[in-house]
mmCIF file of C-alpha atoms in Angstrom:
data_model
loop_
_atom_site.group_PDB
_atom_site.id
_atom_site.type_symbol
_atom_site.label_atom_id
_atom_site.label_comp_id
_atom_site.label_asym_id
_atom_site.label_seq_id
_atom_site.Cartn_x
_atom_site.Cartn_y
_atom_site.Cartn_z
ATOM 1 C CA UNK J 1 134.566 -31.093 0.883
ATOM 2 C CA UNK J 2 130.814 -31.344 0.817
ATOM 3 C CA UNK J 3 129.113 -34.270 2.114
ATOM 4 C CA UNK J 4 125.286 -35.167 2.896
ATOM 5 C CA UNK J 5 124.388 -37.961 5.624
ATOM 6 C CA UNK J 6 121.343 -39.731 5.747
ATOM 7 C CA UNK J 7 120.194 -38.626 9.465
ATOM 8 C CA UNK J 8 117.144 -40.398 11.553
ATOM 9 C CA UNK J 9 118.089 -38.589 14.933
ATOM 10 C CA UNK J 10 119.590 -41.605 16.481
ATOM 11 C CA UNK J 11 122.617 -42.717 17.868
ATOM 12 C CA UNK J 12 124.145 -43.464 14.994
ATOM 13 C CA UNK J 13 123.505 -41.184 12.288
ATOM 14 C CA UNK J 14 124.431 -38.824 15.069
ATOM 15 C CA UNK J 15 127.800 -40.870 15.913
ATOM 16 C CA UNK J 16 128.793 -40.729 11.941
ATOM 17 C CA UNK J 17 127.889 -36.951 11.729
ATOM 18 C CA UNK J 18 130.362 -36.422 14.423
ATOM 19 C CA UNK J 19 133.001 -38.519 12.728
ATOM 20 C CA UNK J 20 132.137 -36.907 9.544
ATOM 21 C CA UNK J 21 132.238 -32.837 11.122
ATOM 22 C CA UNK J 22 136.011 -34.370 13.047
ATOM 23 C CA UNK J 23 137.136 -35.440 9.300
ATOM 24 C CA UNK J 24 136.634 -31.423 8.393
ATOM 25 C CA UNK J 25 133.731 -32.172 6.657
ATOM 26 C CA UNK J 26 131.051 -29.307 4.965
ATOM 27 C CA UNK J 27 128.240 -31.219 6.396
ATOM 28 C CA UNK J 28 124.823 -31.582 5.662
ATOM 29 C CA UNK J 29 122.161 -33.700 7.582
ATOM 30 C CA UNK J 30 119.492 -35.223 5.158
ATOM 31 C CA UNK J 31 116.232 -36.766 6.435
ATOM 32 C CA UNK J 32 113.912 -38.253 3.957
ATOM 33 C CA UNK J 33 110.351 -38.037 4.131
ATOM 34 C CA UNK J 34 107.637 -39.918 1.809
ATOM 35 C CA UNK J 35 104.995 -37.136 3.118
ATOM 36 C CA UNK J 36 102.759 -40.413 4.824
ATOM 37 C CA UNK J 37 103.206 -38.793 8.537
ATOM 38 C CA UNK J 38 105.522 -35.581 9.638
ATOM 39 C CA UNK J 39 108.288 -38.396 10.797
ATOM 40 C CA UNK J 40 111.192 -35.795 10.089
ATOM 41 C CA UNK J 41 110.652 -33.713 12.904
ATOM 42 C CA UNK J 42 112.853 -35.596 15.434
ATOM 43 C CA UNK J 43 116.042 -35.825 13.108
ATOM 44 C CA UNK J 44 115.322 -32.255 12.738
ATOM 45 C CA UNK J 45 115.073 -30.701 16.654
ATOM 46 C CA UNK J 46 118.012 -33.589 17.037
ATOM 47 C CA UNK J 47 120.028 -31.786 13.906
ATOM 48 C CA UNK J 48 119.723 -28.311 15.492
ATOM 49 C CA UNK J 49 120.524 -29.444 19.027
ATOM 50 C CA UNK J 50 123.789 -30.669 17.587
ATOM 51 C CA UNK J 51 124.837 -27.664 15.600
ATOM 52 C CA UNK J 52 124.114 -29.166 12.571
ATOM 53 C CA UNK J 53 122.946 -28.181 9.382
ATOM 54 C CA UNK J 54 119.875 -30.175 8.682
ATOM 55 C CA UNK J 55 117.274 -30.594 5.321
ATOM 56 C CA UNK J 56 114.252 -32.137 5.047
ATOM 57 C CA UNK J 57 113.815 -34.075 1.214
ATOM 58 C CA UNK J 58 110.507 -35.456 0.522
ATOM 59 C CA UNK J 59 110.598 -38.448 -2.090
ATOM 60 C CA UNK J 60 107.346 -39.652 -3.490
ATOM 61 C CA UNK J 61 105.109 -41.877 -1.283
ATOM 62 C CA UNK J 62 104.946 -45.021 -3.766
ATOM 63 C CA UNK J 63 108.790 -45.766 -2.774
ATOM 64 C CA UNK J 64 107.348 -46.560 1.063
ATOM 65 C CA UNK J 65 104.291 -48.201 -0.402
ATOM 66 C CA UNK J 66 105.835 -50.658 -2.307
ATOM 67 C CA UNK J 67 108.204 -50.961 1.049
ATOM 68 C CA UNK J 68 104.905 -51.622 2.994
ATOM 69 C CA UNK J 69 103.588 -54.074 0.642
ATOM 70 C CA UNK J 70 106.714 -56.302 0.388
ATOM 71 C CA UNK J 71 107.186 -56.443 4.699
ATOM 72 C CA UNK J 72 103.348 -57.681 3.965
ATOM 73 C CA UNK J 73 104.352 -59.974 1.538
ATOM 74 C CA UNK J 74 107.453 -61.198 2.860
ATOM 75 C CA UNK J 75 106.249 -61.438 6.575
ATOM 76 C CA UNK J 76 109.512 -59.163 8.235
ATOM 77 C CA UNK J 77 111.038 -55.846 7.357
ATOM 78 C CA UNK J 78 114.921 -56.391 6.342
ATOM 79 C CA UNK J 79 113.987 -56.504 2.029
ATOM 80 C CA UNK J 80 111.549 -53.173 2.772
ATOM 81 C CA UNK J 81 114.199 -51.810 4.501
ATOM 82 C CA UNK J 82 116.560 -52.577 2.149
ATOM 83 C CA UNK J 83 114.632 -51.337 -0.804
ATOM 84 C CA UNK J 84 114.059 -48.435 0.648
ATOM 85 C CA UNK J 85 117.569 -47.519 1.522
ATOM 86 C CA UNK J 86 118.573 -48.407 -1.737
ATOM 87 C CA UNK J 87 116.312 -46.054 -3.705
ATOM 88 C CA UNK J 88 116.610 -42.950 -1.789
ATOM 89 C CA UNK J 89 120.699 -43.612 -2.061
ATOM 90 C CA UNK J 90 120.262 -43.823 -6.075
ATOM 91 C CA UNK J 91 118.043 -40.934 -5.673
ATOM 92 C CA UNK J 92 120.166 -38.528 -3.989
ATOM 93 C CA UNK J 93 122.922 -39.577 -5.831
ATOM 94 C CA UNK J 94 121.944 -37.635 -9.004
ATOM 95 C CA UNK J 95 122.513 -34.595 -6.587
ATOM 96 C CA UNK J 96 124.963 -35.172 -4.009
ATOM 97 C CA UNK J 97 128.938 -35.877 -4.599
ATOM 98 C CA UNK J 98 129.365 -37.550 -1.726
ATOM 99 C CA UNK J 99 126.577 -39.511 0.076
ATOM 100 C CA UNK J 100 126.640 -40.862 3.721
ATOM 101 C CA UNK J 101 124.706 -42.892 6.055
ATOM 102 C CA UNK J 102 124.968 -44.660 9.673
ATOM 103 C CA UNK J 103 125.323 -47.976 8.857
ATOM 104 C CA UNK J 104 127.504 -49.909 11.349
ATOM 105 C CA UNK J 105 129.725 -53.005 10.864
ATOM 106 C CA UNK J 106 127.332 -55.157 12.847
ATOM 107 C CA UNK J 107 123.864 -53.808 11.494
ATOM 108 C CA UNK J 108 122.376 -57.079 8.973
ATOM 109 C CA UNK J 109 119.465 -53.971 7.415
ATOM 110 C CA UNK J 110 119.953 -51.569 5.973
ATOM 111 C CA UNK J 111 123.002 -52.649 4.670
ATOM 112 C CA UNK J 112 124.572 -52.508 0.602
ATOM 113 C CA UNK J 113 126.745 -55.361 -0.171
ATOM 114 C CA UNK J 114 130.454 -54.266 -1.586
ATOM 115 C CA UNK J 115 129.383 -54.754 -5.236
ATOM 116 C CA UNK J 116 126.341 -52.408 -4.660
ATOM 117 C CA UNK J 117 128.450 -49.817 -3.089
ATOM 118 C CA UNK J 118 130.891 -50.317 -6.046
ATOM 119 C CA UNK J 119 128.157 -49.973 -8.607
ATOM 120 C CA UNK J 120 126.701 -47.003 -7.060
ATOM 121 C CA UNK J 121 129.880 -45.139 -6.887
ATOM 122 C CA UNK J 122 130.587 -45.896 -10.415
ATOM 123 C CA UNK J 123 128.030 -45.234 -12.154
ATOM 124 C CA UNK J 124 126.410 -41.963 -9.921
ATOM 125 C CA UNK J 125 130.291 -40.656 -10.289
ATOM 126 C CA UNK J 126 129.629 -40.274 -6.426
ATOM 127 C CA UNK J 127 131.495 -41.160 -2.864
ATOM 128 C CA UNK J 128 129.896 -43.455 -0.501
ATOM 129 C CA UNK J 129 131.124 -43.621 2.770
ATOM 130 C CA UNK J 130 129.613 -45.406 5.930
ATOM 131 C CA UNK J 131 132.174 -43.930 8.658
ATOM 132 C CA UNK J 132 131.077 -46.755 10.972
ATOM 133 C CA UNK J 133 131.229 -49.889 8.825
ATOM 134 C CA UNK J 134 134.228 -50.359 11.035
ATOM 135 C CA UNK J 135 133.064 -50.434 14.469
ATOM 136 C CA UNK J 136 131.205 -53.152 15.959
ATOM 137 C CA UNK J 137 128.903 -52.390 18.367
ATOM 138 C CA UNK J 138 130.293 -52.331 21.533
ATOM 139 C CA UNK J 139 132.527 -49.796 20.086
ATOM 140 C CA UNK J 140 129.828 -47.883 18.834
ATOM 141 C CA UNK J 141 127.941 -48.170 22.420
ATOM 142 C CA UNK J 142 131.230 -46.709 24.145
ATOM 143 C CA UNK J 143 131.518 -43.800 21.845
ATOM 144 C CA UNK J 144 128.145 -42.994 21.923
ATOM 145 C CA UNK J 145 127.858 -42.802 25.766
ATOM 146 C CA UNK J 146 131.201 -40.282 25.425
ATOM 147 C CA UNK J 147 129.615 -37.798 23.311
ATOM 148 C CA UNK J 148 126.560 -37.789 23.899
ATOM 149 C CA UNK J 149 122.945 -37.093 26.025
ATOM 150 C CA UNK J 150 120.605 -39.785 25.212
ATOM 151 C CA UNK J 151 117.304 -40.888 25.927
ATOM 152 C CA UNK J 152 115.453 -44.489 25.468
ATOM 153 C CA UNK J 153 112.484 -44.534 23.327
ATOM 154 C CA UNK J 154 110.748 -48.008 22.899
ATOM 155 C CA UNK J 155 109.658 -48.168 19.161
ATOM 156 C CA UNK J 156 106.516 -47.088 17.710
ATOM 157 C CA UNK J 157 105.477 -45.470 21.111
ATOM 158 C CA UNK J 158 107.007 -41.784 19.605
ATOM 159 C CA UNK J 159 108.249 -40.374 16.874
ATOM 160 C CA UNK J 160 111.002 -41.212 15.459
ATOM 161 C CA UNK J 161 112.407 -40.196 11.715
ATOM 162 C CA UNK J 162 113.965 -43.693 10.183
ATOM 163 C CA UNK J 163 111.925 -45.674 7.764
ATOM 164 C CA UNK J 164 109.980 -47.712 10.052
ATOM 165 C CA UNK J 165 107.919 -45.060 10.544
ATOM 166 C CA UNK J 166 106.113 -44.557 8.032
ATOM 167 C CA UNK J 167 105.738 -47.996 6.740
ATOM 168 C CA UNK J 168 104.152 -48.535 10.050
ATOM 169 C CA UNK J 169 101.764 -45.924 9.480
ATOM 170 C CA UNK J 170 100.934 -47.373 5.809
ATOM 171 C CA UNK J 171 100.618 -51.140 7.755
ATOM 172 C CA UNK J 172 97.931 -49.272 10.191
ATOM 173 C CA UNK J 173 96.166 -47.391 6.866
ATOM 174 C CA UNK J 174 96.084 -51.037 5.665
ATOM 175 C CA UNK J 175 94.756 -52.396 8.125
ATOM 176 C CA UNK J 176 97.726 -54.324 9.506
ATOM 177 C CA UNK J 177 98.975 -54.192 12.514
ATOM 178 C CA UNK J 178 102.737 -52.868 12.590
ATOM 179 C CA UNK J 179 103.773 -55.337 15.814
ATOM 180 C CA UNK J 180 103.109 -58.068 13.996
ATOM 181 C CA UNK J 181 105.736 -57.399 11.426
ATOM 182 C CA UNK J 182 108.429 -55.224 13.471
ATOM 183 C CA UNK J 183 110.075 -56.837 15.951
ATOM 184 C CA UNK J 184 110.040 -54.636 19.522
ATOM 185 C CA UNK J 185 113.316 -52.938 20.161
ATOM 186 C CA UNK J 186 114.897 -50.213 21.372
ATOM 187 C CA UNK J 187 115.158 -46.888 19.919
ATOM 188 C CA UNK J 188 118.017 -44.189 21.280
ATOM 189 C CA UNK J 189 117.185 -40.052 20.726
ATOM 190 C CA UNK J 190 120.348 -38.319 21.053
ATOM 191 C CA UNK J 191 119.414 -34.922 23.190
ATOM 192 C CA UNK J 192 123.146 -33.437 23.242
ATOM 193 C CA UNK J 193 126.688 -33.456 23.266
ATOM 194 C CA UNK J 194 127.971 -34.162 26.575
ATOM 195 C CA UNK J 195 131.073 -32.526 27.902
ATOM 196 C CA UNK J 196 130.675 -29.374 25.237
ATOM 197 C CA UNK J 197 131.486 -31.139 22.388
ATOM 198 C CA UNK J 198 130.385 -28.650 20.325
ATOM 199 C CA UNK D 1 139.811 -45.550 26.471
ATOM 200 C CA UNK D 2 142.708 -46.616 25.469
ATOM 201 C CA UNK D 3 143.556 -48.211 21.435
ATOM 202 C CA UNK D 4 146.446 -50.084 19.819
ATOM 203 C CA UNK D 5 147.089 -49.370 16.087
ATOM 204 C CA UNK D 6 148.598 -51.350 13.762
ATOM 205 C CA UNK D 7 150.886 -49.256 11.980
ATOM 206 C CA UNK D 8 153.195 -49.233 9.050
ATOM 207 C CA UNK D 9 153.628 -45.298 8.459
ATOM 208 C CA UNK D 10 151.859 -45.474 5.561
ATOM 209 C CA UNK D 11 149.377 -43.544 4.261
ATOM 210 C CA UNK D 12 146.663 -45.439 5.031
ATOM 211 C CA UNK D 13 147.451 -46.384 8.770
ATOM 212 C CA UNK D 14 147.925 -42.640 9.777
ATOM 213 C CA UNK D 15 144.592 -41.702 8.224
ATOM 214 C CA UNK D 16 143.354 -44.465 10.979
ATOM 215 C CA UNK D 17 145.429 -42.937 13.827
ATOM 216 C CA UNK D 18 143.935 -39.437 13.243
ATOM 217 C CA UNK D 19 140.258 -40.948 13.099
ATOM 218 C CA UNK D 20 141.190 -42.493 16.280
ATOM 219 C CA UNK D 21 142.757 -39.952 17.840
ATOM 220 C CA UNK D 22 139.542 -37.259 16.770
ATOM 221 C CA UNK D 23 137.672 -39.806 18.568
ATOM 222 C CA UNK D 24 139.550 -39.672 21.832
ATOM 223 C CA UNK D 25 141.309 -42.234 22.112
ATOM 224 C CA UNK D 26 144.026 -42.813 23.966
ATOM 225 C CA UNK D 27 146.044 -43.984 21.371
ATOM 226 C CA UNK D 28 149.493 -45.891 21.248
ATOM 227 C CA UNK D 29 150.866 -46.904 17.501
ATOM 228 C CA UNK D 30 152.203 -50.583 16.996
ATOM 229 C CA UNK D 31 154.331 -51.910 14.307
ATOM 230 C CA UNK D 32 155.751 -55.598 14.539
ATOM 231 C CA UNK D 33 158.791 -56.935 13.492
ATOM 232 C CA UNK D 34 159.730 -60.350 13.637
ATOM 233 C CA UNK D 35 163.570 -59.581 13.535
ATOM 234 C CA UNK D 36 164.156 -60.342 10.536
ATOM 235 C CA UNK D 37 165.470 -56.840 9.463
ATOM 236 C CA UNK D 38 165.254 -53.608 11.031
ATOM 237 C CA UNK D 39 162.032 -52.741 9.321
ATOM 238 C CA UNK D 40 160.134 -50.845 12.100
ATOM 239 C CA UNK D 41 162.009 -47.710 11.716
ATOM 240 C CA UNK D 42 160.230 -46.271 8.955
ATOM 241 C CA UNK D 43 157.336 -46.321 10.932
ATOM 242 C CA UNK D 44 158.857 -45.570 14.239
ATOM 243 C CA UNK D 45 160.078 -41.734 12.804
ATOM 244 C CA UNK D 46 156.819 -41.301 10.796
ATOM 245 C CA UNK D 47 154.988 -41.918 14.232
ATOM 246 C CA UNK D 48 157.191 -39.132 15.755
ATOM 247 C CA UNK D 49 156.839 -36.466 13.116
ATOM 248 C CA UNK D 50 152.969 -37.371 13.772
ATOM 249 C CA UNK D 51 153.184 -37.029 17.796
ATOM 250 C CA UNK D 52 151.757 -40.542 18.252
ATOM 251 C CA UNK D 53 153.184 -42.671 20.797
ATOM 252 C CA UNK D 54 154.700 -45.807 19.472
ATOM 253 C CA UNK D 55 156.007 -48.996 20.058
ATOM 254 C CA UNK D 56 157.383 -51.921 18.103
ATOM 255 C CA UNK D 57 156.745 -54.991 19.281
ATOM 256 C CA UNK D 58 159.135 -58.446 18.323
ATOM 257 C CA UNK D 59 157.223 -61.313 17.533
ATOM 258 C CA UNK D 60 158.714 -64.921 16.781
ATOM 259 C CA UNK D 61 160.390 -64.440 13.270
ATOM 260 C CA UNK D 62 158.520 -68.215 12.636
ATOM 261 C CA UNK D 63 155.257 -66.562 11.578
ATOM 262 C CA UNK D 64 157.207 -64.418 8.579
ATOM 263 C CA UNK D 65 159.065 -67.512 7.876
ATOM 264 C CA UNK D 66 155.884 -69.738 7.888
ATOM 265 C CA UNK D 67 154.004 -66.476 5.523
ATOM 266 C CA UNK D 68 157.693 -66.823 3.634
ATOM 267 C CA UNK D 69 156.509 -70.150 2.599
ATOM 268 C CA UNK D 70 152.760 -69.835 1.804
ATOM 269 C CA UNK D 71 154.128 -66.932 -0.896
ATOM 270 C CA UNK D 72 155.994 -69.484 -2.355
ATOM 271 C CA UNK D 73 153.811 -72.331 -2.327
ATOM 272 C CA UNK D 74 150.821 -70.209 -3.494
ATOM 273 C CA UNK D 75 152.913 -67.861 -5.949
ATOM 274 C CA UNK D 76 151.179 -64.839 -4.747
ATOM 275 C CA UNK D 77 151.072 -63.072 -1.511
ATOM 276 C CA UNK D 78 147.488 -62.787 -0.290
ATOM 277 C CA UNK D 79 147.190 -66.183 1.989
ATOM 278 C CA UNK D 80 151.056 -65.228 3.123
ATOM 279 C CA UNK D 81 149.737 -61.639 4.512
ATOM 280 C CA UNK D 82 146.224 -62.681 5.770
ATOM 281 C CA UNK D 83 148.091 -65.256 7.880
ATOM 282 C CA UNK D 84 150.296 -62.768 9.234
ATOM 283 C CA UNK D 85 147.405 -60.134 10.114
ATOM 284 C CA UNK D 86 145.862 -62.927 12.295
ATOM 285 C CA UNK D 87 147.681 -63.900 13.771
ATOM 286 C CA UNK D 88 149.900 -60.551 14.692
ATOM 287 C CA UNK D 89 145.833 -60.020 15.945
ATOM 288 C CA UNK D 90 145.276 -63.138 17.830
ATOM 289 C CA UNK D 91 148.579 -62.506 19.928
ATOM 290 C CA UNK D 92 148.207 -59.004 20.846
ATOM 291 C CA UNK D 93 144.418 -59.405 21.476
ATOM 292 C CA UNK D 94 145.999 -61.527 24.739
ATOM 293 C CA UNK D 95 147.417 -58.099 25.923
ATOM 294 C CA UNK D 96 145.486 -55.326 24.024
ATOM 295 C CA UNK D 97 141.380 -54.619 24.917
ATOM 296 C CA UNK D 98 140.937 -52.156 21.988
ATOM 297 C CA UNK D 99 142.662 -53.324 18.705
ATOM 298 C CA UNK D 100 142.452 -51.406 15.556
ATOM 299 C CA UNK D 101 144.212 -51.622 12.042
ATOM 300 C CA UNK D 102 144.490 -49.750 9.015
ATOM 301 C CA UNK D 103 142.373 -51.530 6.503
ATOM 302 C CA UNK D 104 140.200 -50.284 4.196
ATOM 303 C CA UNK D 105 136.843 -51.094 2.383
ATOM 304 C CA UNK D 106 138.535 -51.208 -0.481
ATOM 305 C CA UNK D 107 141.854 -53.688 0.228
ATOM 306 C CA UNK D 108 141.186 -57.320 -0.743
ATOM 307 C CA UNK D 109 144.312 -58.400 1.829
ATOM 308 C CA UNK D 110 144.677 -58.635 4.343
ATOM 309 C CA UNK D 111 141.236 -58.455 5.514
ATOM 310 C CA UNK D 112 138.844 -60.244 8.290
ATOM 311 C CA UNK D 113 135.388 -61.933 7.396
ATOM 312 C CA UNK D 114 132.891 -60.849 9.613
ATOM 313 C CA UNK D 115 132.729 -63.960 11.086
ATOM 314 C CA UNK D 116 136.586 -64.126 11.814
ATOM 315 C CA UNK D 117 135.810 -60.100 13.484
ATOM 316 C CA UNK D 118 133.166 -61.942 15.570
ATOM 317 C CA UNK D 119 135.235 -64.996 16.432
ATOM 318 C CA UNK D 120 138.564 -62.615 17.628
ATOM 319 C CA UNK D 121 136.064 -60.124 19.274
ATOM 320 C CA UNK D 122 134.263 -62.800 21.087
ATOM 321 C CA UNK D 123 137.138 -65.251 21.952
ATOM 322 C CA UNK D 124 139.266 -62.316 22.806
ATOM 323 C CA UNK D 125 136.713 -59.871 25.091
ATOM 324 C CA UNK D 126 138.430 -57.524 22.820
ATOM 325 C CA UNK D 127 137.238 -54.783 20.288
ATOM 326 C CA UNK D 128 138.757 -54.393 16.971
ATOM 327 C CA UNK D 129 138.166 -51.647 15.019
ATOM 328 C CA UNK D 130 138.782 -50.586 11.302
ATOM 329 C CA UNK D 131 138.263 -46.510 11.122
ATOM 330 C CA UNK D 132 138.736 -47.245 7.396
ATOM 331 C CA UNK D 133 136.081 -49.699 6.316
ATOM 332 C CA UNK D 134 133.806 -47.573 5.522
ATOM 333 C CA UNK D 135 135.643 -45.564 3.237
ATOM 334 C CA UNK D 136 136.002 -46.260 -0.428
ATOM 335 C CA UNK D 137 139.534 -45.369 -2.071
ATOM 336 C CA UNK D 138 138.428 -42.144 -3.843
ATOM 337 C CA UNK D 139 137.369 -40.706 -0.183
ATOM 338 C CA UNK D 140 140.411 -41.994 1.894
ATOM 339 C CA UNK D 141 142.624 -40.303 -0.833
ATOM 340 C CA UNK D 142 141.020 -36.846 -0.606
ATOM 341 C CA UNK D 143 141.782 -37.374 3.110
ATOM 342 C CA UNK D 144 144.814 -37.943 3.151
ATOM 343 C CA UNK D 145 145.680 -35.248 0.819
ATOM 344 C CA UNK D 146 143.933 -33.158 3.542
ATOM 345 C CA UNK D 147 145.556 -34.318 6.031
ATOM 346 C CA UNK D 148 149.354 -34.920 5.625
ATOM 347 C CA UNK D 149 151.994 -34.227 3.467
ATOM 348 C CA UNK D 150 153.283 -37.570 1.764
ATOM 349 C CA UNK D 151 155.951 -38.812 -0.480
ATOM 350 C CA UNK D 152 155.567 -41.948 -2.785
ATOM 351 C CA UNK D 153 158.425 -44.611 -2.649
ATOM 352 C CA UNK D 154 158.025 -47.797 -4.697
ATOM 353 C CA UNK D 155 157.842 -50.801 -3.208
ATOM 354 C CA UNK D 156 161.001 -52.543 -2.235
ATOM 355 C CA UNK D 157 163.357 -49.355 -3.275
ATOM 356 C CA UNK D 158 163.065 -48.162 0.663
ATOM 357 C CA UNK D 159 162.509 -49.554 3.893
ATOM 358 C CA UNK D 160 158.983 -49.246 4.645
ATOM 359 C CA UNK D 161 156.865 -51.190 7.720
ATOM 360 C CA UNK D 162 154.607 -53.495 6.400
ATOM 361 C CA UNK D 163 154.504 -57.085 7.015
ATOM 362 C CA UNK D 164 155.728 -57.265 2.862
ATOM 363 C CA UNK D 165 159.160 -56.207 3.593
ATOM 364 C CA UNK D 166 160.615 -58.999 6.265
ATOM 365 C CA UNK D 167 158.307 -61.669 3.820
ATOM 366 C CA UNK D 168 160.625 -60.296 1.158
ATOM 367 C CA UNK D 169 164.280 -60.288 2.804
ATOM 368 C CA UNK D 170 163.128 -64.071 3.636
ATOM 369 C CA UNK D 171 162.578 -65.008 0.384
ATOM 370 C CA UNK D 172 165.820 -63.462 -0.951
ATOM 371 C CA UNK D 173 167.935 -65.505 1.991
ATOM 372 C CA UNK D 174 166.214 -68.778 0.222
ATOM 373 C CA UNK D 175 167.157 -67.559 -3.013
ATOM 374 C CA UNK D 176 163.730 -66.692 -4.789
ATOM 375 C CA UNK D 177 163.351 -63.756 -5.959
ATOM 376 C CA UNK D 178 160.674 -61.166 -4.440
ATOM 377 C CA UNK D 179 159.978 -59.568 -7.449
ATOM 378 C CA UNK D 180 158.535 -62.963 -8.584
ATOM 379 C CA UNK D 181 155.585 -62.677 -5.909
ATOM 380 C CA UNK D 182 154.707 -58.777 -5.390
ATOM 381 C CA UNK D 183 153.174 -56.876 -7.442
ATOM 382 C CA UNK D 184 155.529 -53.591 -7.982
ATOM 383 C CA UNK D 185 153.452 -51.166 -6.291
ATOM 384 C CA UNK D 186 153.869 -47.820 -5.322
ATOM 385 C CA UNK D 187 153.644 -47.199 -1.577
ATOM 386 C CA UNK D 188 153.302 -43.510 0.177
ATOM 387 C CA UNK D 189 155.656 -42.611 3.138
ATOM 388 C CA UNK D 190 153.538 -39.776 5.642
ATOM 389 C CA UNK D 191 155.766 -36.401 6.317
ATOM 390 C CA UNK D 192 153.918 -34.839 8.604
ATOM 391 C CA UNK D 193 150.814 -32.794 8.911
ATOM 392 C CA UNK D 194 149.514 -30.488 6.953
ATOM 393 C CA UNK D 195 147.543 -27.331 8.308
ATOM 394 C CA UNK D 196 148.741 -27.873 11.110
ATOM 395 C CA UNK D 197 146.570 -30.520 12.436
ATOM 396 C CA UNK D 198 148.894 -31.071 15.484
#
């Protein structure tokens, strides 16, 4: 069985790839890009140090744009986010038969409500699956710290390959500055498995 | 780390115990009876042709008889089983740190609101965890036809473990009649593995 998982590099995309590969998955990593700033490269030295396969799919820039202008409008991220997460699922679901992401029980963005998921399913013909919808996050933080090297990276200071990104760098093009609209926090970069996982 | 399954040796509670187990878990399987009738043993020899370690654990035959009631009162079973799944949860969170169950994004009952996961989490110092609620039905059926070799039994024609049967035997001692209440449904008994997977 084929599947494709939306992957930023992080902890968690990471932590569902793994769940994903232990299910006997044919796995493929996806990162999207909107070709605003090279933000994929992360996701993709992550994807290799892992052993896994990894592609790069560029959607077009308005998708982020109109994702920029509505954090402006709206004052915080979580609708951008949203929107964004939304479209590149409908997107890729015109290719891929089954369609996965890193969304965790606790995360409040991105996150599809269960009539979305249902409608998406139904009418793409597609599986969605979010292997940790059922974990909370202490969970998550346990699992994480068993499988894997990581490394701290406060946000915006590098590059990392989720959304934010690049809506930050539209914000800056703008004229805006990012801080004001994302809140500080914490990002992970998984470096590898621990204990020859793979 | 170790994790306590809720399990009925069905279809869809193994698919949880092998998620848990890929993930390293120390993993023991429960199933709870409240001594009403013998219903555990289903469960108990589907757990051994798995290799999980399991245990049955008696709780006060009150609860079934107060769920016994609710199905009566209410005419369907949904409020009857949700009551049970609490509060089978609530008592073995006072023993158990890691708590997981079978459920899936799909099942309407019995299932937790986030708020109740974040009340019994919080209360409880306890994790609970739901390998399953991520996955649609579509998915978890592929995986299980992956994973084990199964047999369909209709419900109420064979002894299976879920809280349904002892509600059942209950409402025949008081003279209803269960077929009134449940839904005829077909339920799946596991074999074993298939491939080989232990």
């Amino acid at each position: 069985m084929e599947a494709y998982l939306l992957y930023s590099g992080g902890k968690d995309s990471s932590l569902a790839a793994l769940l994903l590969k232990k299910l006997n998955y044919d796995l493929t990593l996806i990162t999207i890009n909107f070709g605003v700033i090279d933000s994929y490269k992360l996701a993709q030295e992550t994807a290799k140090a892992l052993g896994f396969r990894h592609k790069v799919i560029k959607l077009n820039r308005e998708i982020v744009e109109k994702a920029a202008d509505m954090v402006i409008s709206d004052g915080y991220p979580a609708n951008a986010i949203n929107y964004i997460h939304k479209t590149v699922l409908e997107t890729l679901a015109d290719k891929y038969k089954v369609l996965a992401d890193g969304i965790r029980r606790d995360d409040r963005v991105p996150k599809l409500s269960y009539s979305e998921i249902q409608s998406l399913e139904m009418r793409k013909g597609i599986q969605y699956i979010s292997p940790l919808m059922g974990f909370g996050h202490k969970t998550i933080k346990e699992l994480i710290n068993k499988f894997f090297i990581i490394e701290e990276i406060k946000s915006g200071t590098k590059l990392t390959s989720d959304y934010e990104v690049e809506i930050r760098e539209i914000l800056k093009e703008k004229g805006y500055n990012p801080k004001d609209y994302f809140p500080e926090h914490k990002q992970t970069r998984v470096l590898g498995w621990k204990n020859g996982e793979q």
